[in-house]
PDB file of C-alpha atoms in Angstrom:
ATOM      1  CA  MET P   1     -19.300  10.493  12.326  1.00 52.00           C
ATOM      2  CA  CYS P   2     -19.663  10.916   8.573  1.00 62.00           C
ATOM      3  CA  THR P   3     -17.324   7.999   7.840  1.00 54.00           C
ATOM      4  CA  ILE P   4     -20.159   5.658   8.773  1.00 48.00           C
ATOM      5  CA  CYS P   5     -23.432   7.611   8.616  1.00 49.00           C
ATOM      6  CA  GLY P   6     -23.804   7.661   4.835  1.00 50.00           C
ATOM      7  CA  CYS P   7     -23.760  11.421   4.332  1.00 58.00           C
ATOM      8  CA  GLY P   8     -21.209  11.094   1.528  1.00 51.00           C
ATOM      9  CA  GLU P   9     -23.283   8.829  -0.661  1.00 49.00           C
ATOM     10  CA  GLY P  10     -24.266  10.163  -4.047  1.00 50.00           C
ATOM     11  CA  GLU P  11     -22.540  11.876  -6.887  1.00 63.00           C
ATOM     12  CA  THR P  12     -19.329  13.835  -6.724  1.00 69.00           C
ATOM     13  CA  ARG P  13     -18.751  16.250  -9.571  1.00 76.00           C
ATOM     14  CA  ILE P  14     -15.415  17.658 -10.658  1.00 80.00           C
ATOM     15  CA  GLU P  15     -15.127  20.333 -13.302  1.00 74.00           C
ATOM     16  CA  GLY P  16     -13.733  19.081 -16.593  1.00 67.00           C
ATOM     17  CA  GLU P  17     -14.909  15.492 -16.207  1.00 65.00           C
ATOM     18  CA  SER P  18     -17.736  15.679 -18.753  1.00 52.00           C
ATOM     19  CA  ASP P  19     -18.006  16.024 -22.514  1.00 36.00           C
ATOM     20  CA  ALA P  20     -20.512  18.836 -22.092  1.00 32.00           C
ATOM     21  CA  PRO P  21     -18.829  22.259 -22.095  1.00 32.00           C
ATOM     22  CA  GLY P  22     -19.017  23.848 -18.673  1.00 35.00           C
ATOM     23  CA  SER P  23     -20.629  20.834 -17.087  1.00 33.00           C
ATOM     24  CA  THR P  24     -19.446  19.578 -13.715  1.00 39.00           C
ATOM     25  CA  ALA P  25     -21.314  16.276 -13.800  1.00 34.00           C
ATOM     26  CA  HIS P  26     -19.259  13.136 -13.235  1.00 38.00           C
ATOM     27  CA  ALA P  27     -19.940  10.148 -11.021  1.00 34.00           C
ATOM     28  CA  HIS P  28     -16.958   8.699  -9.193  1.00 38.00           C
ATOM     29  CA  ASP P  29     -18.140   5.164  -8.679  1.00 35.00           C
ATOM     30  CA  HIS P  30     -17.090   3.633 -11.982  1.00 34.00           C
ATOM     31  CA  ALA P  31     -13.791   2.288 -13.256  1.00 33.00           C
ATOM     32  CA  HIS P  32     -11.583   4.914 -14.876  1.00 37.00           C
ATOM     33  CA  GLU P  33      -9.673   3.944 -17.987  1.00 35.00           C
ATOM     34  CA  HIS P  34      -7.144   6.784 -17.728  1.00 37.00           C
ATOM     35  CA  GLU P  35      -4.080   6.456 -15.540  1.00 42.00           C
ATOM     36  CA  HIS P  36      -3.478   8.339 -12.323  1.00 45.00           C
ATOM     37  CA  SER P  37      -0.252   9.053 -10.547  1.00 46.00           C
ATOM     38  CA  HIS P  38      -1.768   7.635  -7.380  1.00 45.00           C
ATOM     39  CA  PRO P  39      -3.542   4.319  -6.711  1.00 42.00           C
ATOM     40  CA  HIS P  40      -7.324   4.002  -6.865  1.00 39.00           C
ATOM     41  CA  ASP P  41      -9.391   0.943  -6.134  1.00 37.00           C
ATOM     42  CA  HIS P  42     -12.481   2.935  -7.065  1.00 36.00           C
ATOM     43  CA  ASP P  43     -14.960   1.904  -4.435  1.00 38.00           C
ATOM     44  CA  HIS P  44     -14.795   5.626  -3.539  1.00 37.00           C
ATOM     45  CA  HIS P  45     -15.609   5.042   0.115  1.00 39.00           C
ATOM     46  CA  ARG P  46     -19.234   4.001  -0.270  1.00 36.00           C
ATOM     47  CA  HIS P  47     -20.570   4.673   3.220  1.00 39.00           C
ATOM     48  CA  GLU P  48     -22.820   2.125   4.856  1.00 38.00           C
ATOM     49  CA  HIS P  49     -25.676   3.331   6.997  1.00 38.00           C
ATOM     50  CA  ALA P  50     -24.173   1.948  10.167  1.00 41.00           C
ATOM     51  CA  HIS P  51     -26.601   3.890  12.329  1.00 46.00           C
ATOM     52  CA  ALA P  52     -29.437   1.580  11.237  1.00 47.00           C
ATOM     53  CA  PRO P  53     -31.083  -0.416  14.049  1.00 52.00           C
ATOM     54  CA  GLY P  54     -29.378  -3.688  14.860  1.00 59.00           C
ATOM     55  CA  VAL P  55     -25.952  -2.881  13.428  1.00 61.00           C
ATOM     56  CA  ASP P  56     -23.130  -4.376  15.480  1.00 73.00           C
ATOM     57  CA  PRO P  57     -20.975  -1.591  17.038  1.00 71.00           C
ATOM     58  CA  ALA P  58     -17.866  -3.609  16.176  1.00 69.00           C
ATOM     59  CA  ARG P  59     -18.985  -3.587  12.544  1.00 67.00           C
ATOM     60  CA  MET P  60     -19.377   0.200  12.724  1.00 61.00           C
ATOM     61  CA  VAL P  61     -15.817   0.555  13.973  1.00 68.00           C
ATOM     62  CA  ALA P  62     -14.533  -1.759  11.222  1.00 68.00           C
ATOM     63  CA  ILE P  63     -16.306   0.278   8.534  1.00 65.00           C
ATOM     64  CA  GLU P  64     -14.902   3.536   9.873  1.00 67.00           C
ATOM     65  CA  GLN P  65     -11.378   2.133  10.060  1.00 73.00           C
ATOM     66  CA  ASP P  66     -11.633   0.781   6.523  1.00 77.00           C
ATOM     67  CA  ILE P  67     -12.780   4.133   5.127  1.00 81.00           C
ATOM     68  CA  LEU P  68     -10.072   6.104   6.901  1.00 86.00           C
ATOM     69  CA  THR P  69      -7.377   3.575   5.968  1.00 91.00           C
ATOM     70  CA  LYS P  70      -8.263   3.846   2.290  1.00 94.00           C
ATOM     71  CA  ASN P  71      -8.403   7.614   2.500  1.00 94.00           C
ATOM     72  CA  ASN P  72      -4.969   7.674   4.125  1.00 95.00           C
ATOM     73  CA  GLN P  73      -3.576   5.553   1.292  1.00 96.00           C
ATOM     74  CA  TYR P  74      -4.818   8.099  -1.248  1.00 97.00           C
ATOM     75  CA  ALA P  75      -3.511  10.924   0.941  1.00 97.00           C
ATOM     76  CA  ALA P  76      -0.055   9.334   1.121  1.00 97.00           C
ATOM     77  CA  ALA P  77       0.020   9.097  -2.675  1.00 97.00           C
ATOM     78  CA  ASN P  78      -1.048  12.751  -2.978  1.00 97.00           C
ATOM     79  CA  ARG P  79       1.622  13.775  -0.482  1.00 97.00           C
ATOM     80  CA  ALA P  80       4.341  11.893  -2.358  1.00 96.00           C
ATOM     81  CA  ARG P  81       3.222  13.587  -5.558  1.00 97.00           C
ATOM     82  CA  PHE P  82       3.331  17.042  -3.951  1.00 96.00           C
ATOM     83  CA  ASP P  83       6.721  16.371  -2.366  1.00 94.00           C
ATOM     84  CA  ALA P  84       8.222  15.214  -5.662  1.00 94.00           C
ATOM     85  CA  ALA P  85       7.058  18.416  -7.376  1.00 95.00           C
ATOM     86  CA  GLY P  86       7.962  20.756  -4.509  1.00 94.00           C
ATOM     87  CA  ILE P  87       4.298  21.754  -4.157  1.00 97.00           C
ATOM     88  CA  LEU P  88       3.092  23.232  -0.865  1.00 97.00           C
ATOM     89  CA  ALA P  89      -0.488  22.011  -0.361  1.00 98.00           C
ATOM     90  CA  LEU P  90      -2.596  23.740   2.287  1.00 98.00           C
ATOM     91  CA  ASN P  91      -5.983  22.461   3.469  1.00 98.00           C
ATOM     92  CA  LEU P  92      -8.112  25.466   4.487  1.00 98.00           C
ATOM     93  CA  VAL P  93     -10.868  24.490   6.920  1.00 97.00           C
ATOM     94  CA  SER P  94     -13.542  26.488   8.729  1.00 96.00           C
ATOM     95  CA  SER P  95     -17.231  26.692   9.455  1.00 95.00           C
ATOM     96  CA  PRO P  96     -19.453  28.301   6.801  1.00 94.00           C
ATOM     97  CA  GLY P  97     -19.227  32.086   6.795  1.00 92.00           C
ATOM     98  CA  ALA P  98     -15.802  32.364   8.424  1.00 96.00           C
ATOM     99  CA  GLY P  99     -14.472  34.249   5.419  1.00 95.00           C
ATOM    100  CA  LYS P 100     -12.342  31.482   3.866  1.00 94.00           C
ATOM    101  CA  THR P 101     -12.960  32.478   0.260  1.00 95.00           C
ATOM    102  CA  THR P 102     -12.491  36.206   0.881  1.00 96.00           C
ATOM    103  CA  LEU P 103      -9.255  35.501   2.740  1.00 97.00           C
ATOM    104  CA  LEU P 104      -8.143  33.184  -0.051  1.00 97.00           C
ATOM    105  CA  THR P 105      -8.817  35.681  -2.832  1.00 97.00           C
ATOM    106  CA  ARG P 106      -6.950  38.394  -0.886  1.00 97.00           C
ATOM    107  CA  THR P 107      -4.035  35.985  -0.402  1.00 98.00           C
ATOM    108  CA  LEU P 108      -3.904  35.106  -4.102  1.00 98.00           C
ATOM    109  CA  GLU P 109      -3.928  38.778  -5.065  1.00 97.00           C
ATOM    110  CA  ASP P 110      -1.154  39.615  -2.589  1.00 97.00           C
ATOM    111  CA  LEU P 111       1.052  36.720  -3.784  1.00 98.00           C
ATOM    112  CA  ASP P 112       0.374  37.194  -7.482  1.00 97.00           C
ATOM    113  CA  GLY P 113       3.550  37.000  -9.531  1.00 97.00           C
ATOM    114  CA  GLU P 114       5.769  35.596  -6.750  1.00 97.00           C
ATOM    115  CA  PHE P 115       5.321  31.913  -7.604  1.00 97.00           C
ATOM    116  CA  PRO P 116       2.674  29.654  -9.202  1.00 97.00           C
ATOM    117  CA  LEU P 117      -0.639  29.377  -7.357  1.00 98.00           C
ATOM    118  CA  ALA P 118      -3.560  26.984  -7.816  1.00 98.00           C
ATOM    119  CA  VAL P 119      -6.802  26.285  -5.965  1.00 98.00           C
ATOM    120  CA  ILE P 120      -9.132  23.337  -5.427  1.00 97.00           C
ATOM    121  CA  GLU P 121     -12.563  24.487  -4.253  1.00 94.00           C
ATOM    122  CA  GLY P 122     -14.857  22.189  -2.284  1.00 92.00           C
ATOM    123  CA  ASP P 123     -18.590  22.868  -1.904  1.00 85.00           C
ATOM    124  CA  GLN P 124     -21.680  20.726  -1.857  1.00 82.00           C
ATOM    125  CA  GLU P 125     -23.103  22.579  -4.878  1.00 85.00           C
ATOM    126  CA  THR P 126     -22.378  25.447  -7.337  1.00 81.00           C
ATOM    127  CA  SER P 127     -19.075  26.788  -8.699  1.00 82.00           C
ATOM    128  CA  ARG P 128     -19.505  30.266  -7.207  1.00 84.00           C
ATOM    129  CA  ASP P 129     -16.329  30.157  -5.126  1.00 86.00           C
ATOM    130  CA  ALA P 130     -14.217  28.735  -7.962  1.00 91.00           C
ATOM    131  CA  ASP P 131     -15.508  31.533 -10.184  1.00 93.00           C
ATOM    132  CA  ARG P 132     -14.395  34.095  -7.576  1.00 94.00           C
ATOM    133  CA  ILE P 133     -10.964  32.484  -7.433  1.00 95.00           C
ATOM    134  CA  ARG P 134     -10.530  32.423 -11.198  1.00 95.00           C
ATOM    135  CA  ALA P 135     -11.350  36.148 -11.282  1.00 95.00           C
ATOM    136  CA  THR P 136      -8.016  36.711  -9.483  1.00 95.00           C
ATOM    137  CA  GLY P 137      -6.182  35.022 -12.357  1.00 95.00           C
ATOM    138  CA  ALA P 138      -5.309  31.868 -10.408  1.00 97.00           C
ATOM    139  CA  PRO P 139      -6.284  28.506 -11.925  1.00 96.00           C
ATOM    140  CA  ALA P 140      -9.018  26.771  -9.940  1.00 97.00           C
ATOM    141  CA  ILE P 141     -11.152  23.652 -10.152  1.00 96.00           C
ATOM    142  CA  GLN P 142     -14.428  22.984  -8.358  1.00 93.00           C
ATOM    143  CA  ILE P 143     -15.361  19.774  -6.562  1.00 95.00           C
ATOM    144  CA  ASN P 144     -19.069  19.503  -5.744  1.00 91.00           C
ATOM    145  CA  THR P 145     -19.541  16.870  -3.062  1.00 84.00           C
ATOM    146  CA  GLY P 146     -23.346  16.596  -3.254  1.00 79.00           C
ATOM    147  CA  LYS P 147     -24.429  15.252   0.135  1.00 76.00           C
ATOM    148  CA  GLY P 148     -20.815  14.940   1.265  1.00 70.00           C
ATOM    149  CA  CYS P 149     -19.732  17.277   4.060  1.00 85.00           C
ATOM    150  CA  HIS P 150     -15.985  17.223   3.374  1.00 88.00           C
ATOM    151  CA  LEU P 151     -13.391  16.572   0.702  1.00 94.00           C
ATOM    152  CA  ASN P 152     -11.477  13.293   0.680  1.00 94.00           C
ATOM    153  CA  ALA P 153      -8.054  12.418  -0.689  1.00 96.00           C
ATOM    154  CA  HIS P 154      -9.453  10.476  -3.649  1.00 95.00           C
ATOM    155  CA  GLN P 155     -11.393  13.509  -4.859  1.00 95.00           C
ATOM    156  CA  VAL P 156      -8.365  15.749  -4.422  1.00 97.00           C
ATOM    157  CA  GLY P 157      -6.187  13.365  -6.406  1.00 96.00           C
ATOM    158  CA  HIS P 158      -8.649  13.482  -9.307  1.00 94.00           C
ATOM    159  CA  ALA P 159      -8.817  17.271  -9.130  1.00 96.00           C
ATOM    160  CA  VAL P 160      -5.025  17.534  -9.191  1.00 97.00           C
ATOM    161  CA  ASP P 161      -4.979  15.379 -12.323  1.00 97.00           C
ATOM    162  CA  HIS P 162      -7.129  17.981 -14.069  1.00 95.00           C
ATOM    163  CA  LEU P 163      -5.659  21.099 -12.478  1.00 96.00           C
ATOM    164  CA  ALA P 164      -2.025  20.041 -13.020  1.00 97.00           C
ATOM    165  CA  PRO P 165      -0.399  22.571 -10.652  1.00 97.00           C
ATOM    166  CA  GLU P 166       3.085  23.646 -11.677  1.00 97.00           C
ATOM    167  CA  PRO P 167       6.155  22.339  -9.853  1.00 95.00           C
ATOM    168  CA  GLY P 168       7.036  24.660  -6.980  1.00 96.00           C
ATOM    169  CA  SER P 169       3.511  26.018  -6.709  1.00 97.00           C
ATOM    170  CA  VAL P 170       1.324  26.653  -3.681  1.00 98.00           C
ATOM    171  CA  LEU P 171      -1.890  24.637  -3.886  1.00 98.00           C
ATOM    172  CA  MET P 172      -4.731  25.939  -1.726  1.00 98.00           C
ATOM    173  CA  ILE P 173      -7.494  23.412  -1.008  1.00 98.00           C
ATOM    174  CA  GLU P 174     -10.615  25.146   0.295  1.00 96.00           C
ATOM    175  CA  ASN P 175     -12.560  22.445   2.071  1.00 95.00           C
ATOM    176  CA  VAL P 176     -16.321  22.292   2.514  1.00 93.00           C
ATOM    177  CA  GLY P 177     -17.465  24.592   5.350  1.00 92.00           C
ATOM    178  CA  ASN P 178     -17.570  22.250   8.346  1.00 93.00           C
ATOM    179  CA  LEU P 179     -15.623  22.087  11.621  1.00 94.00           C
ATOM    180  CA  VAL P 180     -16.263  18.376  12.225  1.00 94.00           C
ATOM    181  CA  CYS P 181     -15.708  15.913   9.390  1.00 91.00           C
ATOM    182  CA  PRO P 182     -12.710  17.473   7.573  1.00 94.00           C
ATOM    183  CA  ALA P 183     -10.633  16.996  10.723  1.00 94.00           C
ATOM    184  CA  ALA P 184     -10.574  13.225  10.159  1.00 92.00           C
ATOM    185  CA  PHE P 185      -9.684  13.230   6.461  1.00 95.00           C
ATOM    186  CA  ASP P 186      -6.076  13.772   5.436  1.00 97.00           C
ATOM    187  CA  LEU P 187      -5.893  15.083   1.865  1.00 97.00           C
ATOM    188  CA  GLY P 188      -2.130  14.814   1.502  1.00 97.00           C
ATOM    189  CA  GLU P 189      -1.654  18.435   2.557  1.00 98.00           C
ATOM    190  CA  ALA P 190       1.415  19.807   4.260  1.00 96.00           C
ATOM    191  CA  HIS P 191      -0.718  21.718   6.765  1.00 97.00           C
ATOM    192  CA  LYS P 192      -4.311  22.161   7.827  1.00 98.00           C
ATOM    193  CA  VAL P 193      -5.042  25.858   8.275  1.00 98.00           C
ATOM    194  CA  ALA P 194      -8.095  26.532  10.444  1.00 98.00           C
ATOM    195  CA  ILE P 195      -9.911  29.836   9.953  1.00 98.00           C
ATOM    196  CA  LEU P 196     -12.118  31.143  12.742  1.00 98.00           C
ATOM    197  CA  SER P 197     -14.129  34.339  12.423  1.00 98.00           C
ATOM    198  CA  ILE P 198     -14.563  36.491  15.510  1.00 97.00           C
ATOM    199  CA  THR P 199     -18.289  36.531  14.713  1.00 96.00           C
ATOM    200  CA  GLU P 200     -18.423  32.852  15.713  1.00 95.00           C
ATOM    201  CA  GLY P 201     -17.413  33.235  19.366  1.00 94.00           C
ATOM    202  CA  GLU P 202     -14.149  32.573  21.148  1.00 96.00           C
ATOM    203  CA  ASP P 203     -15.124  29.106  22.390  1.00 97.00           C
ATOM    204  CA  LYS P 204     -15.056  27.366  18.982  1.00 97.00           C
ATOM    205  CA  PRO P 205     -11.725  25.600  19.691  1.00 98.00           C
ATOM    206  CA  ILE P 206     -13.108  23.811  22.751  1.00 98.00           C
ATOM    207  CA  LYS P 207     -16.463  23.081  21.077  1.00 97.00           C
ATOM    208  CA  TYR P 208     -14.775  21.504  18.034  1.00 97.00           C
ATOM    209  CA  PRO P 209     -11.458  20.293  19.465  1.00 98.00           C
ATOM    210  CA  ASP P 210     -10.628  17.686  16.807  1.00 97.00           C
ATOM    211  CA  MET P 211     -10.364  20.309  14.093  1.00 97.00           C
ATOM    212  CA  PHE P 212      -8.175  22.658  16.091  1.00 98.00           C
ATOM    213  CA  HIS P 213      -6.016  19.789  17.292  1.00 98.00           C
ATOM    214  CA  ALA P 214      -5.458  18.718  13.669  1.00 97.00           C
ATOM    215  CA  ALA P 215      -4.551  22.217  12.472  1.00 98.00           C
ATOM    216  CA  ASP P 216      -0.991  23.557  12.392  1.00 98.00           C
ATOM    217  CA  LEU P 217      -2.090  27.181  11.989  1.00 98.00           C
ATOM    218  CA  LEU P 218      -5.136  29.117  13.186  1.00 98.00           C
ATOM    219  CA  LEU P 219      -6.112  32.345  11.456  1.00 98.00           C
ATOM    220  CA  ILE P 220      -8.483  34.434  13.579  1.00 98.00           C
ATOM    221  CA  ASN P 221     -10.280  36.343  10.837  1.00 98.00           C
ATOM    222  CA  LYS P 222     -12.364  39.535  10.680  1.00 98.00           C
ATOM    223  CA  ILE P 223     -10.427  41.285  13.435  1.00 98.00           C
ATOM    224  CA  ASP P 224     -11.531  44.606  11.923  1.00 97.00           C
ATOM    225  CA  LEU P 225     -14.856  43.902  13.674  1.00 97.00           C
ATOM    226  CA  LEU P 226     -13.337  43.616  17.161  1.00 97.00           C
ATOM    227  CA  PRO P 227     -14.512  47.117  18.238  1.00 96.00           C
ATOM    228  CA  TYR P 228     -18.102  46.134  17.502  1.00 96.00           C
ATOM    229  CA  LEU P 229     -18.294  42.651  19.035  1.00 96.00           C
ATOM    230  CA  GLU P 230     -17.879  41.090  22.444  1.00 95.00           C
ATOM    231  CA  PHE P 231     -15.064  38.751  21.468  1.00 96.00           C
ATOM    232  CA  ASP P 232     -12.177  38.009  23.827  1.00 97.00           C
ATOM    233  CA  ILE P 233      -9.295  37.231  21.468  1.00 97.00           C
ATOM    234  CA  GLU P 234      -6.909  36.258  24.274  1.00 98.00           C
ATOM    235  CA  ARG P 235      -9.454  33.804  25.640  1.00 98.00           C
ATOM    236  CA  CYS P 236      -9.865  32.324  22.136  1.00 98.00           C
ATOM    237  CA  ILE P 237      -6.093  31.919  21.835  1.00 98.00           C
ATOM    238  CA  GLY P 238      -6.013  30.281  25.258  1.00 98.00           C
ATOM    239  CA  TYR P 239      -8.733  27.806  24.280  1.00 98.00           C
ATOM    240  CA  ALA P 240      -6.918  26.946  21.033  1.00 98.00           C
ATOM    241  CA  ARG P 241      -3.643  26.310  22.860  1.00 98.00           C
ATOM    242  CA  ARG P 242      -5.436  24.237  25.492  1.00 98.00           C
ATOM    243  CA  VAL P 243      -6.579  21.928  22.695  1.00 98.00           C
ATOM    244  CA  ASN P 244      -3.350  22.129  20.685  1.00 98.00           C
ATOM    245  CA  PRO P 245      -0.261  23.555  22.431  1.00 98.00           C
ATOM    246  CA  ARG P 246       1.781  23.509  19.198  1.00 97.00           C
ATOM    247  CA  ILE P 247      -0.704  25.503  17.092  1.00 98.00           C
ATOM    248  CA  ARG P 248       0.475  28.798  15.609  1.00 98.00           C
ATOM    249  CA  ILE P 249      -2.055  31.632  15.717  1.00 98.00           C
ATOM    250  CA  LEU P 250      -2.289  34.734  13.533  1.00 98.00           C
ATOM    251  CA  PRO P 251      -5.056  37.384  13.802  1.00 98.00           C
ATOM    252  CA  VAL P 252      -5.965  38.711  10.341  1.00 98.00           C
ATOM    253  CA  SER P 253      -8.476  40.804   8.448  1.00 98.00           C
ATOM    254  CA  ALA P 254      -8.985  39.939   4.798  1.00 95.00           C
ATOM    255  CA  THR P 255     -11.010  43.149   4.444  1.00 95.00           C
ATOM    256  CA  THR P 256      -8.481  45.687   5.739  1.00 97.00           C
ATOM    257  CA  GLY P 257      -5.309  43.670   5.211  1.00 97.00           C
ATOM    258  CA  GLU P 258      -4.349  43.848   8.889  1.00 97.00           C
ATOM    259  CA  GLY P 259      -2.246  40.840   9.864  1.00 97.00           C
ATOM    260  CA  MET P 260      -1.871  39.636   6.276  1.00 98.00           C
ATOM    261  CA  ASP P 261       1.924  40.101   6.165  1.00 98.00           C
ATOM    262  CA  PRO P 262       2.680  37.431   8.821  1.00 98.00           C
ATOM    263  CA  TRP P 263       0.305  35.022   7.030  1.00 98.00           C
ATOM    264  CA  LEU P 264       2.007  35.642   3.677  1.00 98.00           C
ATOM    265  CA  ARG P 265       5.440  35.220   5.284  1.00 98.00           C
ATOM    266  CA  TRP P 266       4.290  31.902   6.758  1.00 98.00           C
ATOM    267  CA  ILE P 267       3.290  30.693   3.268  1.00 98.00           C
ATOM    268  CA  ARG P 268       6.554  31.872   1.704  1.00 98.00           C
ATOM    269  CA  LEU P 269       8.638  30.231   4.435  1.00 97.00           C
ATOM    270  CA  ASN P 270       6.871  26.883   4.155  1.00 96.00           C
ATOM    271  CA  ARG P 271       7.129  26.921   0.361  1.00 96.00           C
ATOM    272  CA  ASP P 272      10.834  27.765   0.542  1.00 94.00           C
ATOM    273  CA  MET P 273      11.404  24.842   2.912  1.00 91.00           C
ATOM    274  CA  ARG P 274       9.935  22.478   0.353  1.00 90.00           C
ATOM    275  CA  GLN P 275      12.111  23.892  -2.407  1.00 86.00           C
ATOM    276  CA  ILE P 276      15.258  22.954  -0.487  1.00 84.00           C
ATOM    277  CA  GLY P 277      13.935  19.551   0.519  1.00 80.00           C
ATOM    278  CA  LEU P 278      13.025  20.257   4.130  1.00 70.00           C
ATOM    279  CA  VAL P 279       9.847  18.551   5.348  1.00 67.00           C
ATOM    280  CA  PRO P 280       8.265  20.133   8.457  1.00 60.00           C
ATOM    281  CA  ASP P 281       7.791  17.940  11.522  1.00 55.00           C
ATOM    282  CA  ALA P 282       4.007  18.051  11.126  1.00 52.00           C
ATOM    283  CA  VAL P 283       4.245  16.506   7.641  1.00 51.00           C
ATOM    284  CA  ALA P 284       6.653  13.842   8.834  1.00 52.00           C
ATOM    285  CA  ARG P 285       4.293  12.902  11.672  1.00 51.00           C
ATOM    286  CA  ARG P 286       1.400  12.399   9.266  1.00 53.00           C
ATOM    287  CA  ALA P 287       3.489  10.498   6.720  1.00 51.00           C
ATOM    288  CA  ASN P 288       4.686   8.070   9.416  1.00 53.00           C
ATOM    289  CA  ALA P 289       1.320   7.689  11.133  1.00 53.00           C
TER     290      ALA P 289
END
């Protein structure tokens, strides 16, 4: 698991955290002099290479628990911040190539003008996806994780400091393409939204059960390709519900717009609930975990 294997070591870069115009370079392992609205002890989850020969398995477990405990502390602070501002934060997770960014840009375009929108983009390198998002008119900030295979709550808290989403906004967090590690890391979101492309095969939910168990909503994307592929959508839905009986499932096509209306209604409903102070059961479960 990446909490102990060391894959996250190295430099994290967040746009705006450099004196050089346009630079994304910034190392997150030093003490920050500016204040944050959430606590930081600034060890930034330095991962030990616990897979080295001779490492005590009990020590491995202790390291993993320590990393996740610290991440959950940051996530709780993020969640309190979002709740206080009436912000609906969604953590979009998928494997690479599932169509997350295309679906996200279509969503931003369809919701434009209804309420404030903002995006945090996570990738190992480049700002290509953030550039695509900004082309829609929505504010976006890029986090480059380097060797890291997921976003963590500390990184998201820093990005929110810079992005400063408006009260009452919907904040979309596009995680690094990966169906394994992001399942373990709470970012302070209201919901994890898993996106599965029909080009990936209907058995993804049982191959990567942790992710689909952690998600509150599954979007089965690229359904416009169903006539051309051997994909059993009912079997996929059955696998997802075997892993997570409470998961909601919506088939969509970001290309044709099919199925987008139920997805947009789901966003509007969850945002409206936050505006009147209602916290969904899924959020309450995570906050009390």
